[in-house]
CSV table of C-alpha atoms in Angstrom, one decimal:
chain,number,residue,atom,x,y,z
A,1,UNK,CA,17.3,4.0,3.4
A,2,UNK,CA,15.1,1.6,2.1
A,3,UNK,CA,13.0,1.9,-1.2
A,4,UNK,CA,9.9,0.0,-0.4
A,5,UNK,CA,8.5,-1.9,-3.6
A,6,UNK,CA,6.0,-4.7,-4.6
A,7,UNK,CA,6.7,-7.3,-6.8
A,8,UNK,CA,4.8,-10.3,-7.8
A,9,UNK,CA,6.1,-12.9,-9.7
A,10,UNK,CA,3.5,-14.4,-11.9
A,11,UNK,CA,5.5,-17.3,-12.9
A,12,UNK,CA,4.6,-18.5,-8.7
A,13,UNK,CA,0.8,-16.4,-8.4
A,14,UNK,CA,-1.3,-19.3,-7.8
A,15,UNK,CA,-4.1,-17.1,-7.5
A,16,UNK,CA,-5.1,-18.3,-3.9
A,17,UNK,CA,-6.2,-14.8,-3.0
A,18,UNK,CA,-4.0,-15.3,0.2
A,19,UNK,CA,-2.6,-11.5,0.2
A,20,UNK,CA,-6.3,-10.1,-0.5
A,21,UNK,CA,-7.6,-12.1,2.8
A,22,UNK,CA,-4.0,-11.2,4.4
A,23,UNK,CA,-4.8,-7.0,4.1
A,24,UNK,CA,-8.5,-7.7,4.6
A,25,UNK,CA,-8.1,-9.1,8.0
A,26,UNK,CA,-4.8,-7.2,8.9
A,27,UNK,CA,-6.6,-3.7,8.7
A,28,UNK,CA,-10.4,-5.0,8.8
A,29,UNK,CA,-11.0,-3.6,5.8
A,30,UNK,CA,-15.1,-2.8,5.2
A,31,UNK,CA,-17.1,-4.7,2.5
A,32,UNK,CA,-16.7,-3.2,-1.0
A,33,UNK,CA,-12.9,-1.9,-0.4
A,34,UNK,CA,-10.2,-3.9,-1.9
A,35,UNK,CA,-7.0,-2.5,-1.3
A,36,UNK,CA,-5.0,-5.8,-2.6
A,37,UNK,CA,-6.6,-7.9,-5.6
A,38,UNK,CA,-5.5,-11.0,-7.4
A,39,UNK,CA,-6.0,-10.1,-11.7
A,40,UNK,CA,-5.7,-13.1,-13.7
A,41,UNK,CA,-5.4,-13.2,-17.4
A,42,UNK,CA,-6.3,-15.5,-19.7
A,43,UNK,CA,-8.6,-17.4,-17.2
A,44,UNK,CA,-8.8,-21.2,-18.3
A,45,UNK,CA,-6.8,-21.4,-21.3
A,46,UNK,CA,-3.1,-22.4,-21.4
A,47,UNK,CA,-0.8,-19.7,-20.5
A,48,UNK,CA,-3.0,-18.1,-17.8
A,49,UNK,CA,-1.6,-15.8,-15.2
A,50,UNK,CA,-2.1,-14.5,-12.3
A,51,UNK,CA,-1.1,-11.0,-10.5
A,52,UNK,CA,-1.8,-9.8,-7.1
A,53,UNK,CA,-2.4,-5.6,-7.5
A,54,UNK,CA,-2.6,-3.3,-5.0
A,55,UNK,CA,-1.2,0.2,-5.2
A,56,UNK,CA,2.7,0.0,-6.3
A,57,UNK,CA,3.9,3.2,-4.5
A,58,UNK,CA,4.8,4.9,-8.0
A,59,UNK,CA,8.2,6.8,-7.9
A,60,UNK,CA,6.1,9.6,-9.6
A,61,UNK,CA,2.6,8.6,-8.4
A,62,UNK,CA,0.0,10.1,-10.6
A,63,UNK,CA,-2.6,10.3,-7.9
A,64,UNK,CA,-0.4,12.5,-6.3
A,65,UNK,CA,-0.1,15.0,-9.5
A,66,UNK,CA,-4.0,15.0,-9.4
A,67,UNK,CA,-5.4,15.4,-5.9
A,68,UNK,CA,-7.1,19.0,-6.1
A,69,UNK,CA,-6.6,19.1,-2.3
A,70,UNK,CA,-3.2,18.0,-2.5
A,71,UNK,CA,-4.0,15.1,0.3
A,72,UNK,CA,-0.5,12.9,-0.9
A,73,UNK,CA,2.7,13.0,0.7
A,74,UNK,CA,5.1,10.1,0.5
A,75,UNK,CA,7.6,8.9,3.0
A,76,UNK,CA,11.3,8.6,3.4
A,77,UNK,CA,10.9,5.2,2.5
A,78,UNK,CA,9.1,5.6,-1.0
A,79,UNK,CA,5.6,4.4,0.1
A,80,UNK,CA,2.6,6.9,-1.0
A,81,UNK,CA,0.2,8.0,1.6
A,82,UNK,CA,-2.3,10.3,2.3
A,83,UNK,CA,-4.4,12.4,4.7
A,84,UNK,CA,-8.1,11.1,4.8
A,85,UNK,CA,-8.7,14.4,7.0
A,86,UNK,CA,-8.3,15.9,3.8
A,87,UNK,CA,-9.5,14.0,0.9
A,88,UNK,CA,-12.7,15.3,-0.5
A,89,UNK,CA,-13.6,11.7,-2.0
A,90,UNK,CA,-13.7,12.9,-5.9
A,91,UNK,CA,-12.2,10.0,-7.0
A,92,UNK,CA,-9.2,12.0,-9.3
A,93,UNK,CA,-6.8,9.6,-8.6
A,94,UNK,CA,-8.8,6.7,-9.1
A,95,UNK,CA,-9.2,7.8,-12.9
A,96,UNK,CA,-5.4,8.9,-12.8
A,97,UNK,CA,-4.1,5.5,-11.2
A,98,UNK,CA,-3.2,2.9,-13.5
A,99,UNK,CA,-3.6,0.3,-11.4
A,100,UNK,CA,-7.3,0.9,-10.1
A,101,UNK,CA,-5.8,1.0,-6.4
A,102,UNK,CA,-7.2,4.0,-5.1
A,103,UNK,CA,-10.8,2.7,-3.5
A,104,UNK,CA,-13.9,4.3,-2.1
A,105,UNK,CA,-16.3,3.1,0.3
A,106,UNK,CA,-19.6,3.8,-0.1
A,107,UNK,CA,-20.1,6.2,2.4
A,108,UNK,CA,-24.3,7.1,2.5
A,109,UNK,CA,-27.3,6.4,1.0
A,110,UNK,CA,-27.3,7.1,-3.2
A,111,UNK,CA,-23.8,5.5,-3.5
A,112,UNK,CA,-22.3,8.8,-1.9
A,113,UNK,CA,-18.4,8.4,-2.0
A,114,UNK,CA,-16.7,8.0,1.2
A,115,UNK,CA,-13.2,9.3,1.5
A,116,UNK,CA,-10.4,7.3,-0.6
A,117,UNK,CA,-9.2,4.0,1.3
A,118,UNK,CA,-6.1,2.3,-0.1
A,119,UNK,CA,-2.8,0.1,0.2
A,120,UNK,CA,-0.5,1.7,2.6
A,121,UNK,CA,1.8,-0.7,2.5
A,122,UNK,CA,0.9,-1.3,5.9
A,123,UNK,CA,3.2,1.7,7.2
A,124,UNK,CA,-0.4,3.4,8.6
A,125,UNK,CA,-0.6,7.3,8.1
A,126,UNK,CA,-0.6,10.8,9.4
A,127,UNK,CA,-1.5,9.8,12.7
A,128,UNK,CA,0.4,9.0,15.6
A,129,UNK,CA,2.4,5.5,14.6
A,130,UNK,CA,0.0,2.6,16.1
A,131,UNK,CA,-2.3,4.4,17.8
A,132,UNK,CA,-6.3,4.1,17.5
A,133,UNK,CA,-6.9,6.5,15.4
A,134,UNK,CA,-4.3,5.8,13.0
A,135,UNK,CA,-5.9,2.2,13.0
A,136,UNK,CA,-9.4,3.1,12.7
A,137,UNK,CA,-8.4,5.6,9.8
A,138,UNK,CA,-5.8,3.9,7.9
A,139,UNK,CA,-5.3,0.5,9.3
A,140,UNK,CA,-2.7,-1.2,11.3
A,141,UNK,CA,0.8,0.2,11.1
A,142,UNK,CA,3.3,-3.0,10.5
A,143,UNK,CA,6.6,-0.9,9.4
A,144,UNK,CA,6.4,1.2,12.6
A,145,UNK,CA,6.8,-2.7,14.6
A,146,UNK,CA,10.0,-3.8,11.6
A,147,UNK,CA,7.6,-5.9,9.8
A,148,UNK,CA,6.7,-5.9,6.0
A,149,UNK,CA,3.2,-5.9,4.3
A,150,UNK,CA,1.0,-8.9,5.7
A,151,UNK,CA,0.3,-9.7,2.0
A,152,UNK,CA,3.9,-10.1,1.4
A,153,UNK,CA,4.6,-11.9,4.1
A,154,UNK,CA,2.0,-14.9,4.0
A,155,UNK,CA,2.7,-15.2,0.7
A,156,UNK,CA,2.7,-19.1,0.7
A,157,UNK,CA,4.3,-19.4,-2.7
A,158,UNK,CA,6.6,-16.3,-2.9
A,159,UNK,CA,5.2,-14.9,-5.8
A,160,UNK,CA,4.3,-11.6,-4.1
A,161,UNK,CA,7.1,-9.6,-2.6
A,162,UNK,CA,7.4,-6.6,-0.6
A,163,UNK,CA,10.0,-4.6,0.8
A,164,UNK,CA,13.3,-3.1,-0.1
A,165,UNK,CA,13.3,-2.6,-4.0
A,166,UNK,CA,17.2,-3.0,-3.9
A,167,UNK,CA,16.6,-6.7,-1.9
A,168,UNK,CA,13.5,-7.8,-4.1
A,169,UNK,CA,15.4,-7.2,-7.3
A,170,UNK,CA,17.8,-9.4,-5.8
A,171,UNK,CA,15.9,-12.1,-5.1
A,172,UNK,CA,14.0,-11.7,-8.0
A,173,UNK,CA,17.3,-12.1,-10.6
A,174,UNK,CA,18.3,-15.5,-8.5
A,175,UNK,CA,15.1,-16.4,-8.7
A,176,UNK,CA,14.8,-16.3,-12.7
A,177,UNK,CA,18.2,-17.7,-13.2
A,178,UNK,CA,17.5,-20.5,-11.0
A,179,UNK,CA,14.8,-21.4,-13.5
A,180,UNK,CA,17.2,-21.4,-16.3
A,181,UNK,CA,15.8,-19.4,-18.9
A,182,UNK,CA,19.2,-18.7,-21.0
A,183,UNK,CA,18.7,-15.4,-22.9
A,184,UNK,CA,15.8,-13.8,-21.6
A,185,UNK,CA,16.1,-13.4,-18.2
A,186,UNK,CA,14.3,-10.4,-18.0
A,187,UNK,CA,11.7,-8.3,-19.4
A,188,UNK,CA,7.9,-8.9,-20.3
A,189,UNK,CA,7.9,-12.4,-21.4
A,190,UNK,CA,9.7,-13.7,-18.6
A,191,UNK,CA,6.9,-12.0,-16.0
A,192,UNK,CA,3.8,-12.7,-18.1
A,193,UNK,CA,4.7,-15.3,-21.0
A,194,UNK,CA,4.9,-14.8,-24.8
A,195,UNK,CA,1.7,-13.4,-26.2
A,196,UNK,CA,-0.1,-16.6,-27.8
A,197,UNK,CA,2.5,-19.2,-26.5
A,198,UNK,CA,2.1,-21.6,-23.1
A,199,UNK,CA,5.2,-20.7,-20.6
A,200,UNK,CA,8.4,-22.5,-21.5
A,201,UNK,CA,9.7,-24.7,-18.6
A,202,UNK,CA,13.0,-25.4,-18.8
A,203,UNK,CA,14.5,-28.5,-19.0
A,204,UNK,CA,17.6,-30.4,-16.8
A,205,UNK,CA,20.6,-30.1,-18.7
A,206,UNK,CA,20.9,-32.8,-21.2
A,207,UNK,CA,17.2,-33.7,-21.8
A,208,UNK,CA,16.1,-33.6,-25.5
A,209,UNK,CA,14.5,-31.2,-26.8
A,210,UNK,CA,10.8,-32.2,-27.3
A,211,UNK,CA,9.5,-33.1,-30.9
A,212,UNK,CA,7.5,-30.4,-32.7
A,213,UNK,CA,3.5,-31.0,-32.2
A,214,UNK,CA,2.0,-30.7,-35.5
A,215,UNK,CA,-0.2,-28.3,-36.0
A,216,UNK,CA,-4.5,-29.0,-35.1
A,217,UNK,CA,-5.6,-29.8,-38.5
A,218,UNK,CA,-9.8,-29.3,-36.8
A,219,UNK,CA,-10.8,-32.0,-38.9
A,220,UNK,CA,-11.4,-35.6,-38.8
A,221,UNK,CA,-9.0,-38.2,-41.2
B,1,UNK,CA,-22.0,56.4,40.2
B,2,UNK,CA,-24.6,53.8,39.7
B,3,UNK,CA,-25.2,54.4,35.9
B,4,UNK,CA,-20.7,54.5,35.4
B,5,UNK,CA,-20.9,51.4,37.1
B,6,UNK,CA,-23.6,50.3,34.6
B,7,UNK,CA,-21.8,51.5,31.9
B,8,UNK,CA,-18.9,49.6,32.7
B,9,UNK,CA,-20.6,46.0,33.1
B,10,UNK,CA,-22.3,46.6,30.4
B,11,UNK,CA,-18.8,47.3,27.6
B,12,UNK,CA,-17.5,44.7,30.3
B,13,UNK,CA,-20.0,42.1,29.6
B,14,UNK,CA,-20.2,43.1,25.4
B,15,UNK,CA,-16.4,42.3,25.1
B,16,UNK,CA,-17.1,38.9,27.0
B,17,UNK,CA,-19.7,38.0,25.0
B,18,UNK,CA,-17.7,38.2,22.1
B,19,UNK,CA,-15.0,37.2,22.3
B,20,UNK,CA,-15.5,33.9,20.4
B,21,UNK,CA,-16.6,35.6,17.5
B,22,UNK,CA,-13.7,36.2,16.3
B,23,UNK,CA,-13.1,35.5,12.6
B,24,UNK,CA,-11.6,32.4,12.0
B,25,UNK,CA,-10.5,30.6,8.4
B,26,UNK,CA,-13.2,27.9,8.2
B,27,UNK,CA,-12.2,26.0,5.4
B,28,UNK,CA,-8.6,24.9,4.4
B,29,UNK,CA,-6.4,27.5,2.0
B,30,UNK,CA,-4.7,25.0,-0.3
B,31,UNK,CA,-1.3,25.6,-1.5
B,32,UNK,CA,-1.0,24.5,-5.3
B,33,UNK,CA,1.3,21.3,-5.4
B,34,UNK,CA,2.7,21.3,-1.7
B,35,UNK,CA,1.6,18.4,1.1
B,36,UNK,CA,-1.3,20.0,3.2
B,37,UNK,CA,-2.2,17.6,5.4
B,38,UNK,CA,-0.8,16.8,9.1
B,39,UNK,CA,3.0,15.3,9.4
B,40,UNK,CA,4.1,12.3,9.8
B,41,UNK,CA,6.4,10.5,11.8
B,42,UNK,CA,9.4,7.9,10.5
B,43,UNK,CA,8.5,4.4,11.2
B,44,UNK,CA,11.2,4.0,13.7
B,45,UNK,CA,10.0,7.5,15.3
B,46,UNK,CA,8.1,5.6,18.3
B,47,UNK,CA,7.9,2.3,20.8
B,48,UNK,CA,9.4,0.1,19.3
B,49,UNK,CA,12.8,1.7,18.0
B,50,UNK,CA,12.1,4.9,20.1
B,51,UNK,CA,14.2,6.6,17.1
B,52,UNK,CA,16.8,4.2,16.4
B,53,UNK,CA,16.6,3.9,12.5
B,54,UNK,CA,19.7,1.6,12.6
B,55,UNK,CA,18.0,-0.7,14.5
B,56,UNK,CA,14.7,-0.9,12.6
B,57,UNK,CA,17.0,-0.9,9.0
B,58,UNK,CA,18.3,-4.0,10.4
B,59,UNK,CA,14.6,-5.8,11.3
B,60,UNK,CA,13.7,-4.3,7.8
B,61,UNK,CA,16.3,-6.1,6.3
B,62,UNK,CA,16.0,-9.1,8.0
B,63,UNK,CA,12.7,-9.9,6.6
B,64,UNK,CA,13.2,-8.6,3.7
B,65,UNK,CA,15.7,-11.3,3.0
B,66,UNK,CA,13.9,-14.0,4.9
B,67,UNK,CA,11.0,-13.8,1.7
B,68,UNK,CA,14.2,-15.3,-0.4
B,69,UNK,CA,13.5,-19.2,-0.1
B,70,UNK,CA,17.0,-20.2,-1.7
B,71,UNK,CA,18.8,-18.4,1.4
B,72,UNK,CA,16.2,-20.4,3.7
B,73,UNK,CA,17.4,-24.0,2.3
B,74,UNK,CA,20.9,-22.8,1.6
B,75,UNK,CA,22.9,-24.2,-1.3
């Protein structure tokens, strides 16, 4: 059984915003509800990167723990969904998700909350699989016809990836060791750089290292 | 006779007109930390797969490995 995951690689995000327009149109998506974003940081200096966000289907979601209504379930395949018939719109998990994915359109006059909208990892919800309803409610139901999250999918560089966690890892650890980066194939600096350093590229085998820049002195000689 | 026979319709006609007033639960009795909402089916539950999980693994998997680009060029 598959373990459905998101990864995005920020060493590839180019920050086109491809995914966001990708769920936007997939599951027409109303004005003021993101359920995918691209975060960069470090916007215009060296080093900047880019991650596309959306809900990440948390082994042990936190919006789940929260909901007073208990609206959450998630599926045999890992992905967290809920029951909009339920949800009283008090925005729990919103403050409980660390990802800000959880979304709320405004539903009235006064900025009344509507009831929560978010990533479903395009696998729909408690209605019958591809119906209307289940359309209108939660959007269009792409696991129910074999295919992965539109986002994913388009994904004209790669970066973002969505499916089997057990696959993406895979492709993930070629990935990395294709770019050659000896020691530190994995952890934090590999996905999002050193703190205070450009990204290393690395080098064919046999170039020379480069010299050492000296260091800005800020003043004129 | 006649005032029986009025009798009658009218118990007759009381327990017809209310019979929809029975009392019904009109809000939902949440269970503390248990799923409350309606069920779902399996992604492969329906047109489609019409149940076949194998089959639906397989398309799954399929794409999944088609977002590797190195297994697209080959080596």
């Amino acid at each position: 059984m598959a373990r459905m995951k998101f990864l995005c690689d920020a060493e590839r995000c180019i920050e086109c915003n491809g995914c966001v327009t990708a769920c936007k149109q997939e599951h027409e998506i109303p004005w003021g509800v993101n359920r995918r974003r691209v975060v960069t940081i470090n916007d215009g200096v060296p080093g900047e990167r880019s991650i596309s966000v959306a809900c990440m289907h948390c082994s042990d979601a936190p919006c789940m723990a929260v909901c007073p209504v208990d609206c959450f379930y998630k599926t045999g395949e890992g992905v967290v969904l809920h029951d909009k018939d339920l949800c009283i719109g008090c925005g729990y998990c919103f403050y409980a998700c660390p990802f800000g994915a959880p979304q709320f359109p405004q539903a009235g006059a006064f900025g009344v909350r509507g009831k929560m909208d978010k990533c479903t990892f395009c696998a729909g919800g408690p209605e019958q699989d591809t119906s209307e309803a289940e359309f209108k409610k939660y959007g269009r139901n792409r696991l129910a016809e074999g295919k992965l999250p539109a986002c994913a999918e388009m994904c004209s560089t790669k970066a973002l990836l969505g499916g089997d966690g057990d696959v993406l890892a895979d492709i993930y650890r070629q990935r990395v060791t294709v770019r050659g980066k000896s020691g530190e194939v994995w952890g934090w600096a590999t996905a999002y750089g050193l703190p205070g350093q450009a990204p290393q590229r690395s080098a064919p085998a046999g170039t020379p290292a480069p010299a050492p820049t000296p260091p800005a002195s800020g003043t004129k000689s | 006779m006649t005032r029986a026979f009025v009798k009658v319709v009218i118990i007759a006609g009381g327990a017809l007109a209310l019979a929809a007033c029975g009392e019904r639960p009109q809000v939902v009795n949440y269970k503390q930390g248990t799923y409350q909402g309606k069920p779902d089916t399996p992604p492969y539950a329906g047109a489609p797969f019409n149940g076949n999980e194998k089959e639906w693994d397989n398309a799954i998997r399929t794409r999944n490995i088609a977002q590797n680009e190195y297994k697209r060029i080959g080596d």
